[in-house]
């Protein structure tokens, strides 16, 4: 007796993927468009930019392969060391100051006081305000005929040219950055403070703990995840500072005497003013490497002080 077998068609690619991915198939399927966008507009430009960093390209001529010349220039260009120094100063001043002030404001706004909703909104307005508008207002306030100098001269003091002085210009811009971005951290800290259980505070009060003890031993440890998040985001954002520097520096040139030039600003100058795309790309990847190292260090250190990361 002869047995006839029916051959099934081979599974399609779609069926193979569904079989291999199992229950996660539809999850991956729906995030695929987002992954494609990241690949097309993030990963591919990153790869192309890395290739450009090994060339001498002025946009108007064909790229010339120069091997590691652009990266070697990072160690010999005096302007590069200057702008990196300015950037680290900008970051080391703005991040701790922003964290301290925003935490203090969040603690104040976490109390039951009248007009609380107004103050919470008011502190967040600078965050959503356009950097160009913020810069224009502060340049006017700090100018020779601005409110600050008018007040000082009325009291018999000399006017302060904060944005024209090489010793104070970068500090002034950094403080404006702290003022503008303060509200973002306030919102994060407020959410963290409101997530602290009231039962723990009440129990500590019953045991005789004062306000300082409650904050040190209960509130502060429980909000360390929020502190960690804002610290990481603050370092990343400050090291990429550009908009306020461009709009507030003397004649938009990072002056006076490069006193306010940051790495982000210098990258823009090399790319779009000096037409040195290769060197601009090398600067970008050097900055990215520094950001990556600092983020990894922060991530490794989190286990020592962030609550719940033991």
PDB file of C-alpha atoms in Angstrom:
ATOM      1  CA  UNK A   1       0.000   0.000   0.000  1.00  0.00           C
ATOM      2  CA  UNK A   2       1.381   3.390  -0.968  1.00  0.00           C
ATOM      3  CA  UNK A   3       1.240   6.283   1.572  1.00  0.00           C
ATOM      4  CA  UNK A   4       0.923   9.801   0.229  1.00  0.00           C
ATOM      5  CA  UNK A   5       2.428  12.639   2.323  1.00  0.00           C
ATOM      6  CA  UNK A   6       1.339  16.219   2.040  1.00  0.00           C
ATOM      7  CA  UNK A   7       4.292  18.631   2.145  1.00  0.00           C
ATOM      8  CA  UNK A   8       3.671  21.841   4.071  1.00  0.00           C
ATOM      9  CA  UNK A   9       5.062  25.070   2.621  1.00  0.00           C
ATOM     10  CA  UNK A  10       8.151  26.410   4.412  1.00  0.00           C
ATOM     11  CA  UNK A  11       7.383  29.026   7.099  1.00  0.00           C
ATOM     12  CA  UNK A  12       7.594  32.632   6.021  1.00  0.00           C
ATOM     13  CA  UNK A  13      10.045  35.115   7.524  1.00  0.00           C
ATOM     14  CA  UNK A  14       7.178  36.657   9.510  1.00  0.00           C
ATOM     15  CA  UNK A  15       6.292  33.251  10.972  1.00  0.00           C
ATOM     16  CA  UNK A  16       9.937  32.495  11.813  1.00  0.00           C
ATOM     17  CA  UNK A  17      10.298  35.813  13.662  1.00  0.00           C
ATOM     18  CA  UNK A  18       7.060  35.238  15.548  1.00  0.00           C
ATOM     19  CA  UNK A  19       8.149  31.730  16.539  1.00  0.00           C
ATOM     20  CA  UNK A  20      11.626  32.850  17.706  1.00  0.00           C
ATOM     21  CA  UNK A  21      10.476  35.946  19.584  1.00  0.00           C
ATOM     22  CA  UNK A  22       7.566  34.139  21.199  1.00  0.00           C
ATOM     23  CA  UNK A  23       5.333  36.209  23.450  1.00  0.00           C
ATOM     24  CA  UNK A  24       7.438  39.347  22.918  1.00  0.00           C
ATOM     25  CA  UNK A  25       6.807  39.440  19.171  1.00  0.00           C
ATOM     26  CA  UNK A  26       4.042  42.045  19.160  1.00  0.00           C
ATOM     27  CA  UNK A  27       5.941  44.235  21.598  1.00  0.00           C
ATOM     28  CA  UNK A  28       8.964  44.329  19.296  1.00  0.00           C
ATOM     29  CA  UNK A  29       6.677  44.766  16.305  1.00  0.00           C
ATOM     30  CA  UNK A  30       5.085  47.949  17.671  1.00  0.00           C
ATOM     31  CA  UNK A  31       8.396  49.534  18.746  1.00  0.00           C
ATOM     32  CA  UNK A  32       9.964  48.791  15.354  1.00  0.00           C
ATOM     33  CA  UNK A  33       8.989  52.195  13.821  1.00  0.00           C
ATOM     34  CA  UNK A  34      10.675  54.013  16.704  1.00  0.00           C
ATOM     35  CA  UNK A  35      13.771  51.851  16.353  1.00  0.00           C
ATOM     36  CA  UNK A  36      13.884  52.625  12.627  1.00  0.00           C
ATOM     37  CA  UNK A  37      13.702  56.358  13.349  1.00  0.00           C
ATOM     38  CA  UNK A  38      16.549  56.050  15.850  1.00  0.00           C
ATOM     39  CA  UNK A  39      18.573  54.055  13.334  1.00  0.00           C
ATOM     40  CA  UNK A  40      17.992  56.500  10.464  1.00  0.00           C
ATOM     41  CA  UNK A  41      18.334  59.791  12.319  1.00  0.00           C
ATOM     42  CA  UNK A  42      20.662  58.878  15.202  1.00  0.00           C
ATOM     43  CA  UNK A  43      22.854  55.869  14.508  1.00  0.00           C
ATOM     44  CA  UNK A  44      23.590  56.467  10.813  1.00  0.00           C
ATOM     45  CA  UNK A  45      24.512  60.180  11.300  1.00  0.00           C
ATOM     46  CA  UNK A  46      26.682  59.104  14.253  1.00  0.00           C
ATOM     47  CA  UNK A  47      28.589  56.653  12.060  1.00  0.00           C
ATOM     48  CA  UNK A  48      28.933  59.212   9.255  1.00  0.00           C
ATOM     49  CA  UNK A  49      30.117  61.865  11.732  1.00  0.00           C
ATOM     50  CA  UNK A  50      32.732  59.480  13.109  1.00  0.00           C
ATOM     51  CA  UNK A  51      34.032  58.978   9.590  1.00  0.00           C
ATOM     52  CA  UNK A  52      34.118  62.750   8.989  1.00  0.00           C
ATOM     53  CA  UNK A  53      36.269  63.198  12.122  1.00  0.00           C
ATOM     54  CA  UNK A  54      39.154  61.543  10.234  1.00  0.00           C
ATOM     55  CA  UNK A  55      38.926  63.962   7.304  1.00  0.00           C
ATOM     56  CA  UNK A  56      39.680  67.554   6.417  1.00  0.00           C
ATOM     57  CA  UNK A  57      36.388  68.747   4.945  1.00  0.00           C
ATOM     58  CA  UNK A  58      35.242  72.313   4.388  1.00  0.00           C
ATOM     59  CA  UNK A  59      31.808  71.479   2.881  1.00  0.00           C
ATOM     60  CA  UNK A  60      32.857  73.130  -0.381  1.00  0.00           C
ATOM     61  CA  UNK A  61      35.572  70.631  -1.272  1.00  0.00           C
ATOM     62  CA  UNK A  62      35.847  66.864  -1.255  1.00  0.00           C
ATOM     63  CA  UNK A  63      36.776  65.313   2.112  1.00  0.00           C
ATOM     64  CA  UNK A  64      40.493  64.575   2.497  1.00  0.00           C
ATOM     65  CA  UNK A  65      41.472  61.662   4.738  1.00  0.00           C
ATOM     66  CA  UNK A  66      43.930  62.910   7.389  1.00  0.00           C
ATOM     67  CA  UNK A  67      43.992  59.877   9.704  1.00  0.00           C
ATOM     68  CA  UNK A  68      44.267  61.005  13.374  1.00  0.00           C
ATOM     69  CA  UNK A  69      45.312  64.599  12.648  1.00  0.00           C
ATOM     70  CA  UNK A  70      42.087  66.085  14.029  1.00  0.00           C
ATOM     71  CA  UNK A  71      42.356  64.081  17.243  1.00  0.00           C
ATOM     72  CA  UNK A  72      46.029  64.998  17.612  1.00  0.00           C
ATOM     73  CA  UNK A  73      45.077  68.652  17.257  1.00  0.00           C
ATOM     74  CA  UNK A  74      42.880  68.332  20.340  1.00  0.00           C
ATOM     75  CA  UNK A  75      46.042  68.081  22.463  1.00  0.00           C
ATOM     76  CA  UNK A  76      47.946  70.896  20.753  1.00  0.00           C
ATOM     77  CA  UNK A  77      45.263  73.512  20.057  1.00  0.00           C
ATOM     78  CA  UNK A  78      45.378  76.083  22.916  1.00  0.00           C
ATOM     79  CA  UNK A  79      41.803  77.139  22.213  1.00  0.00           C
ATOM     80  CA  UNK A  80      40.597  73.574  22.748  1.00  0.00           C
ATOM     81  CA  UNK A  81      42.139  73.373  26.216  1.00  0.00           C
ATOM     82  CA  UNK A  82      40.622  76.766  27.010  1.00  0.00           C
ATOM     83  CA  UNK A  83      37.096  75.806  25.989  1.00  0.00           C
ATOM     84  CA  UNK A  84      37.269  72.464  27.799  1.00  0.00           C
ATOM     85  CA  UNK A  85      38.381  74.287  30.938  1.00  0.00           C
ATOM     86  CA  UNK A  86      35.488  76.740  30.575  1.00  0.00           C
ATOM     87  CA  UNK A  87      33.052  73.871  30.068  1.00  0.00           C
ATOM     88  CA  UNK A  88      34.178  71.998  33.181  1.00  0.00           C
ATOM     89  CA  UNK A  89      33.952  75.204  35.216  1.00  0.00           C
ATOM     90  CA  UNK A  90      30.466  75.801  33.833  1.00  0.00           C
ATOM     91  CA  UNK A  91      29.417  72.276  34.791  1.00  0.00           C
ATOM     92  CA  UNK A  92      31.045  72.113  38.227  1.00  0.00           C
ATOM     93  CA  UNK A  93      29.461  75.426  39.207  1.00  0.00           C
ATOM     94  CA  UNK A  94      25.998  75.015  37.722  1.00  0.00           C
ATOM     95  CA  UNK A  95      25.207  71.390  38.670  1.00  0.00           C
ATOM     96  CA  UNK A  96      25.830  71.517  42.465  1.00  0.00           C
ATOM     97  CA  UNK A  97      24.319  74.998  42.738  1.00  0.00           C
ATOM     98  CA  UNK A  98      21.223  73.942  40.818  1.00  0.00           C
ATOM     99  CA  UNK A  99      20.806  70.814  42.951  1.00  0.00           C
ATOM    100  CA  UNK A 100      21.123  72.700  46.243  1.00  0.00           C
ATOM    101  CA  UNK A 101      18.804  75.569  45.297  1.00  0.00           C
ATOM    102  CA  UNK A 102      16.192  73.363  43.658  1.00  0.00           C
ATOM    103  CA  UNK A 103      16.122  71.009  46.658  1.00  0.00           C
ATOM    104  CA  UNK A 104      15.742  73.948  49.041  1.00  0.00           C
ATOM    105  CA  UNK A 105      12.899  75.380  46.944  1.00  0.00           C
ATOM    106  CA  UNK A 106      11.224  71.979  46.688  1.00  0.00           C
ATOM    107  CA  UNK A 107      11.331  71.604  50.470  1.00  0.00           C
ATOM    108  CA  UNK A 108       9.779  75.059  50.841  1.00  0.00           C
ATOM    109  CA  UNK A 109       7.093  74.352  48.235  1.00  0.00           C
ATOM    110  CA  UNK A 110       6.276  71.014  49.846  1.00  0.00           C
ATOM    111  CA  UNK A 111       4.732  72.829  52.815  1.00  0.00           C
ATOM    112  CA  UNK A 112       1.054  73.680  53.201  1.00  0.00           C
ATOM    113  CA  UNK A 113       1.065  77.400  52.441  1.00  0.00           C
ATOM    114  CA  UNK A 114      -1.284  79.744  50.614  1.00  0.00           C
ATOM    115  CA  UNK A 115      -0.608  80.384  46.946  1.00  0.00           C
ATOM    116  CA  UNK A 116       1.404  77.191  46.596  1.00  0.00           C
ATOM    117  CA  UNK A 117       0.089  76.460  43.091  1.00  0.00           C
ATOM    118  CA  UNK A 118       1.168  79.914  41.908  1.00  0.00           C
ATOM    119  CA  UNK A 119       4.724  79.509  43.171  1.00  0.00           C
ATOM    120  CA  UNK A 120       5.042  76.021  41.695  1.00  0.00           C
ATOM    121  CA  UNK A 121       4.017  77.393  38.311  1.00  0.00           C
ATOM    122  CA  UNK A 122       6.177  80.514  38.586  1.00  0.00           C
ATOM    123  CA  UNK A 123       9.365  78.565  39.193  1.00  0.00           C
ATOM    124  CA  UNK A 124       8.762  76.432  36.095  1.00  0.00           C
ATOM    125  CA  UNK A 125       8.084  79.287  33.658  1.00  0.00           C
ATOM    126  CA  UNK A 126      11.813  79.973  32.934  1.00  0.00           C
ATOM    127  CA  UNK A 127      12.277  76.317  31.959  1.00  0.00           C
ATOM    128  CA  UNK A 128       9.794  76.557  29.084  1.00  0.00           C
ATOM    129  CA  UNK A 129      10.815  80.093  28.111  1.00  0.00           C
ATOM    130  CA  UNK A 130      12.854  80.426  24.919  1.00  0.00           C
ATOM    131  CA  UNK A 131      16.599  80.685  25.535  1.00  0.00           C
ATOM    132  CA  UNK A 132      16.828  83.622  23.110  1.00  0.00           C
ATOM    133  CA  UNK A 133      14.250  85.587  25.103  1.00  0.00           C
ATOM    134  CA  UNK A 134      15.865  84.694  28.431  1.00  0.00           C
ATOM    135  CA  UNK A 135      19.283  85.729  27.108  1.00  0.00           C
ATOM    136  CA  UNK A 136      17.988  89.045  25.770  1.00  0.00           C
ATOM    137  CA  UNK A 137      16.357  89.904  29.099  1.00  0.00           C
ATOM    138  CA  UNK A 138      19.454  89.094  31.142  1.00  0.00           C
ATOM    139  CA  UNK A 139      21.811  90.887  28.749  1.00  0.00           C
ATOM    140  CA  UNK A 140      19.649  93.983  29.206  1.00  0.00           C
ATOM    141  CA  UNK A 141      19.484  93.547  33.000  1.00  0.00           C
ATOM    142  CA  UNK A 142      23.278  93.233  33.235  1.00  0.00           C
ATOM    143  CA  UNK A 143      24.097  95.988  30.719  1.00  0.00           C
ATOM    144  CA  UNK A 144      25.499  99.411  31.670  1.00  0.00           C
ATOM    145  CA  UNK A 145      21.981 100.847  31.675  1.00  0.00           C
ATOM    146  CA  UNK A 146      20.280  97.781  33.125  1.00  0.00           C
ATOM    147  CA  UNK A 147      18.511  97.515  36.467  1.00  0.00           C
ATOM    148  CA  UNK A 148      21.527  96.107  38.319  1.00  0.00           C
ATOM    149  CA  UNK A 149      23.997  98.824  37.315  1.00  0.00           C
ATOM    150  CA  UNK A 150      21.404 101.573  37.641  1.00  0.00           C
ATOM    151  CA  UNK A 151      20.774 100.443  41.221  1.00  0.00           C
ATOM    152  CA  UNK A 152      24.498 100.258  42.011  1.00  0.00           C
ATOM    153  CA  UNK A 153      25.293 103.668  40.564  1.00  0.00           C
ATOM    154  CA  UNK A 154      22.369 105.221  42.477  1.00  0.00           C
ATOM    155  CA  UNK A 155      24.037 103.998  45.679  1.00  0.00           C
ATOM    156  CA  UNK A 156      27.374 105.492  44.636  1.00  0.00           C
ATOM    157  CA  UNK A 157      29.044 102.264  43.510  1.00  0.00           C
ATOM    158  CA  UNK A 158      30.760 101.657  40.189  1.00  0.00           C
ATOM    159  CA  UNK A 159      28.830  99.792  37.519  1.00  0.00           C
ATOM    160  CA  UNK A 160      29.693  96.134  36.979  1.00  0.00           C
ATOM    161  CA  UNK A 161      30.353  95.043  33.415  1.00  0.00           C
ATOM    162  CA  UNK A 162      29.770  91.397  34.221  1.00  0.00           C
ATOM    163  CA  UNK A 163      29.442  90.192  30.630  1.00  0.00           C
ATOM    164  CA  UNK A 164      32.415  92.235  29.393  1.00  0.00           C
ATOM    165  CA  UNK A 165      34.826  91.169  32.126  1.00  0.00           C
ATOM    166  CA  UNK A 166      36.909  88.050  31.456  1.00  0.00           C
ATOM    167  CA  UNK A 167      36.786  87.143  35.164  1.00  0.00           C
ATOM    168  CA  UNK A 168      33.013  87.357  35.590  1.00  0.00           C
ATOM    169  CA  UNK A 169      31.427  86.752  32.170  1.00  0.00           C
ATOM    170  CA  UNK A 170      31.290  82.939  32.346  1.00  0.00           C
ATOM    171  CA  UNK A 171      30.105  82.982  35.960  1.00  0.00           C
ATOM    172  CA  UNK A 172      27.299  85.391  35.049  1.00  0.00           C
ATOM    173  CA  UNK A 173      26.126  83.152  32.186  1.00  0.00           C
ATOM    174  CA  UNK A 174      26.354  80.088  34.425  1.00  0.00           C
ATOM    175  CA  UNK A 175      24.149  81.729  37.066  1.00  0.00           C
ATOM    176  CA  UNK A 176      21.596  82.587  34.382  1.00  0.00           C
ATOM    177  CA  UNK A 177      21.638  78.924  33.344  1.00  0.00           C
ATOM    178  CA  UNK A 178      20.984  77.904  36.965  1.00  0.00           C
ATOM    179  CA  UNK A 179      18.077  80.348  37.174  1.00  0.00           C
ATOM    180  CA  UNK A 180      16.566  79.138  33.901  1.00  0.00           C
ATOM    181  CA  UNK A 181      16.736  75.404  34.636  1.00  0.00           C
ATOM    182  CA  UNK A 182      15.985  75.530  38.344  1.00  0.00           C
ATOM    183  CA  UNK A 183      12.298  74.736  37.889  1.00  0.00           C
ATOM    184  CA  UNK A 184      12.935  71.379  36.205  1.00  0.00           C
ATOM    185  CA  UNK A 185      14.769  69.992  39.227  1.00  0.00           C
ATOM    186  CA  UNK A 186      12.199  71.548  41.570  1.00  0.00           C
ATOM    187  CA  UNK A 187       9.448  69.510  39.904  1.00  0.00           C
ATOM    188  CA  UNK A 188      11.530  66.305  40.171  1.00  0.00           C
ATOM    189  CA  UNK A 189      12.320  66.905  43.838  1.00  0.00           C
ATOM    190  CA  UNK A 190       8.729  67.826  44.658  1.00  0.00           C
ATOM    191  CA  UNK A 191       7.518  64.544  43.216  1.00  0.00           C
ATOM    192  CA  UNK A 192      10.150  62.660  45.211  1.00  0.00           C
ATOM    193  CA  UNK A 193       9.306  64.490  48.445  1.00  0.00           C
ATOM    194  CA  UNK A 194       5.604  63.787  48.064  1.00  0.00           C
ATOM    195  CA  UNK A 195       6.434  60.114  47.579  1.00  0.00           C
ATOM    196  CA  UNK A 196       8.037  59.886  51.041  1.00  0.00           C
ATOM    197  CA  UNK A 197       5.520  58.112  53.337  1.00  0.00           C
ATOM    198  CA  UNK A 198       4.105  60.369  56.055  1.00  0.00           C
ATOM    199  CA  UNK A 199       4.032  57.363  58.398  1.00  0.00           C
ATOM    200  CA  UNK A 200       7.825  57.348  58.568  1.00  0.00           C
ATOM    201  CA  UNK A 201       7.968  61.022  59.513  1.00  0.00           C
ATOM    202  CA  UNK A 202       5.231  60.585  62.116  1.00  0.00           C
ATOM    203  CA  UNK A 203       6.984  57.583  63.625  1.00  0.00           C
ATOM    204  CA  UNK A 204      10.247  59.524  63.834  1.00  0.00           C
ATOM    205  CA  UNK A 205       8.496  62.422  65.579  1.00  0.00           C
ATOM    206  CA  UNK A 206       7.029  60.005  68.122  1.00  0.00           C
ATOM    207  CA  UNK A 207      10.557  58.730  68.786  1.00  0.00           C
ATOM    208  CA  UNK A 208      11.683  62.305  69.466  1.00  0.00           C
ATOM    209  CA  UNK A 209      13.428  63.138  66.190  1.00  0.00           C
ATOM    210  CA  UNK A 210      13.618  66.810  65.233  1.00  0.00           C
ATOM    211  CA  UNK A 211      13.188  68.259  61.733  1.00  0.00           C
ATOM    212  CA  UNK A 212      16.899  68.030  60.953  1.00  0.00           C
ATOM    213  CA  UNK A 213      17.058  64.394  62.010  1.00  0.00           C
ATOM    214  CA  UNK A 214      13.970  63.507  59.982  1.00  0.00           C
ATOM    215  CA  UNK A 215      15.424  65.135  56.879  1.00  0.00           C
ATOM    216  CA  UNK A 216      18.863  63.556  57.309  1.00  0.00           C
ATOM    217  CA  UNK A 217      17.784  60.022  58.182  1.00  0.00           C
ATOM    218  CA  UNK A 218      14.454  59.634  56.366  1.00  0.00           C
ATOM    219  CA  UNK A 219      13.737  62.245  53.690  1.00  0.00           C
ATOM    220  CA  UNK A 220      17.208  62.602  52.177  1.00  0.00           C
ATOM    221  CA  UNK A 221      17.920  58.854  51.749  1.00  0.00           C
ATOM    222  CA  UNK A 222      14.520  58.262  50.144  1.00  0.00           C
ATOM    223  CA  UNK A 223      14.964  61.041  47.562  1.00  0.00           C
ATOM    224  CA  UNK A 224      18.503  60.011  46.533  1.00  0.00           C
ATOM    225  CA  UNK A 225      17.160  58.373  43.309  1.00  0.00           C
ATOM    226  CA  UNK A 226      15.809  61.800  42.278  1.00  0.00           C
ATOM    227  CA  UNK A 227      19.104  63.448  43.227  1.00  0.00           C
ATOM    228  CA  UNK A 228      20.991  60.873  41.160  1.00  0.00           C
ATOM    229  CA  UNK A 229      18.745  61.447  38.123  1.00  0.00           C
ATOM    230  CA  UNK A 230      19.013  65.240  38.273  1.00  0.00           C
ATOM    231  CA  UNK A 231      22.780  65.069  38.802  1.00  0.00           C
ATOM    232  CA  UNK A 232      23.304  62.855  35.743  1.00  0.00           C
ATOM    233  CA  UNK A 233      21.030  64.980  33.561  1.00  0.00           C
ATOM    234  CA  UNK A 234      22.628  68.166  34.894  1.00  0.00           C
ATOM    235  CA  UNK A 235      26.152  67.037  34.025  1.00  0.00           C
ATOM    236  CA  UNK A 236      25.111  65.948  30.529  1.00  0.00           C
ATOM    237  CA  UNK A 237      23.230  69.192  29.874  1.00  0.00           C
ATOM    238  CA  UNK A 238      25.901  71.532  31.275  1.00  0.00           C
ATOM    239  CA  UNK A 239      28.739  69.952  29.302  1.00  0.00           C
ATOM    240  CA  UNK A 240      26.736  70.571  26.110  1.00  0.00           C
ATOM    241  CA  UNK A 241      26.018  74.223  26.941  1.00  0.00           C
ATOM    242  CA  UNK A 242      25.553  76.346  23.826  1.00  0.00           C
ATOM    243  CA  UNK A 243      22.421  78.491  23.532  1.00  0.00           C
ATOM    244  CA  UNK A 244      22.974  80.855  26.481  1.00  0.00           C
ATOM    245  CA  UNK A 245      26.681  81.125  25.661  1.00  0.00           C
ATOM    246  CA  UNK A 246      25.950  82.059  22.065  1.00  0.00           C
ATOM    247  CA  UNK A 247      23.264  84.600  22.914  1.00  0.00           C
ATOM    248  CA  UNK A 248      24.929  86.221  25.928  1.00  0.00           C
ATOM    249  CA  UNK A 249      28.631  86.230  24.978  1.00  0.00           C
ATOM    250  CA  UNK A 250      30.209  89.393  23.589  1.00  0.00           C
ATOM    251  CA  UNK A 251      29.219  89.816  19.926  1.00  0.00           C
ATOM    252  CA  UNK A 252      28.188  86.133  19.878  1.00  0.00           C
ATOM    253  CA  UNK A 253      31.867  85.185  19.673  1.00  0.00           C
ATOM    254  CA  UNK A 254      32.368  83.470  23.027  1.00  0.00           C
ATOM    255  CA  UNK A 255      34.156  86.519  24.339  1.00  0.00           C
ATOM    256  CA  UNK A 256      35.630  88.474  25.804  1.00  0.00           C
ATOM    257  CA  UNK A 257      38.915  86.733  24.890  1.00  0.00           C
ATOM    258  CA  UNK A 258      37.299  83.271  24.760  1.00  0.00           C
ATOM    259  CA  UNK A 259      36.290  83.656  28.408  1.00  0.00           C
ATOM    260  CA  UNK A 260      32.797  82.260  27.741  1.00  0.00           C
ATOM    261  CA  UNK A 261      33.551  79.782  24.948  1.00  0.00           C
ATOM    262  CA  UNK A 262      32.406  76.246  25.739  1.00  0.00           C
ATOM    263  CA  UNK A 263      33.033  73.038  23.820  1.00  0.00           C
ATOM    264  CA  UNK A 264      29.554  73.131  22.285  1.00  0.00           C
ATOM    265  CA  UNK A 265      30.088  76.706  21.139  1.00  0.00           C
ATOM    266  CA  UNK A 266      33.542  75.889  19.734  1.00  0.00           C
ATOM    267  CA  UNK A 267      32.106  72.919  17.830  1.00  0.00           C
ATOM    268  CA  UNK A 268      29.544  75.225  16.239  1.00  0.00           C
ATOM    269  CA  UNK A 269      32.246  77.747  15.311  1.00  0.00           C
ATOM    270  CA  UNK A 270      34.459  75.138  13.668  1.00  0.00           C
ATOM    271  CA  UNK A 271      31.573  73.561  11.765  1.00  0.00           C
ATOM    272  CA  UNK A 272      29.639  76.566  10.524  1.00  0.00           C
ATOM    273  CA  UNK A 273      31.983  79.543  10.793  1.00  0.00           C
ATOM    274  CA  UNK A 274      35.438  78.141  10.087  1.00  0.00           C
ATOM    275  CA  UNK A 275      34.118  75.321   7.829  1.00  0.00           C
ATOM    276  CA  UNK A 276      36.316  72.747   9.578  1.00  0.00           C
ATOM    277  CA  UNK A 277      33.812  69.931   9.707  1.00  0.00           C
ATOM    278  CA  UNK A 278      36.420  67.259  10.432  1.00  0.00           C
ATOM    279  CA  UNK A 279      37.780  69.041  13.491  1.00  0.00           C
ATOM    280  CA  UNK A 280      34.266  69.861  14.674  1.00  0.00           C
ATOM    281  CA  UNK A 281      33.377  66.164  14.445  1.00  0.00           C
ATOM    282  CA  UNK A 282      36.514  65.211  16.389  1.00  0.00           C
ATOM    283  CA  UNK A 283      35.590  67.707  19.111  1.00  0.00           C
ATOM    284  CA  UNK A 284      32.080  66.256  19.218  1.00  0.00           C
ATOM    285  CA  UNK A 285      33.317  62.702  19.715  1.00  0.00           C
ATOM    286  CA  UNK A 286      35.834  63.820  22.322  1.00  0.00           C
ATOM    287  CA  UNK A 287      32.991  65.475  24.239  1.00  0.00           C
ATOM    288  CA  UNK A 288      30.824  62.380  23.796  1.00  0.00           C
ATOM    289  CA  UNK A 289      33.615  60.201  25.201  1.00  0.00           C
ATOM    290  CA  UNK A 290      33.936  62.451  28.251  1.00  0.00           C
ATOM    291  CA  UNK A 291      30.170  62.377  28.794  1.00  0.00           C
ATOM    292  CA  UNK A 292      30.175  58.600  28.489  1.00  0.00           C
ATOM    293  CA  UNK A 293      32.993  58.191  31.018  1.00  0.00           C
ATOM    294  CA  UNK A 294      31.405  60.573  33.525  1.00  0.00           C
ATOM    295  CA  UNK A 295      28.013  58.885  33.170  1.00  0.00           C
ATOM    296  CA  UNK A 296      29.546  55.440  33.719  1.00  0.00           C
ATOM    297  CA  UNK A 297      31.370  56.721  36.810  1.00  0.00           C
ATOM    298  CA  UNK A 298      28.152  58.183  38.199  1.00  0.00           C
ATOM    299  CA  UNK A 299      26.309  54.950  37.412  1.00  0.00           C
ATOM    300  CA  UNK A 300      28.944  52.835  39.172  1.00  0.00           C
ATOM    301  CA  UNK A 301      28.972  55.092  42.234  1.00  0.00           C
ATOM    302  CA  UNK A 302      25.210  55.051  42.637  1.00  0.00           C
ATOM    303  CA  UNK A 303      25.316  51.802  44.629  1.00  0.00           C
ATOM    304  CA  UNK A 304      27.193  53.567  47.419  1.00  0.00           C
ATOM    305  CA  UNK A 305      24.619  56.276  48.116  1.00  0.00           C
ATOM    306  CA  UNK A 306      21.388  55.841  46.118  1.00  0.00           C
ATOM    307  CA  UNK A 307      18.539  54.274  48.088  1.00  0.00           C
ATOM    308  CA  UNK A 308      17.401  50.890  46.770  1.00  0.00           C
ATOM    309  CA  UNK A 309      20.527  50.309  44.657  1.00  0.00           C
ATOM    310  CA  UNK A 310      22.461  48.146  47.127  1.00  0.00           C
TER     311      UNK A 310
END
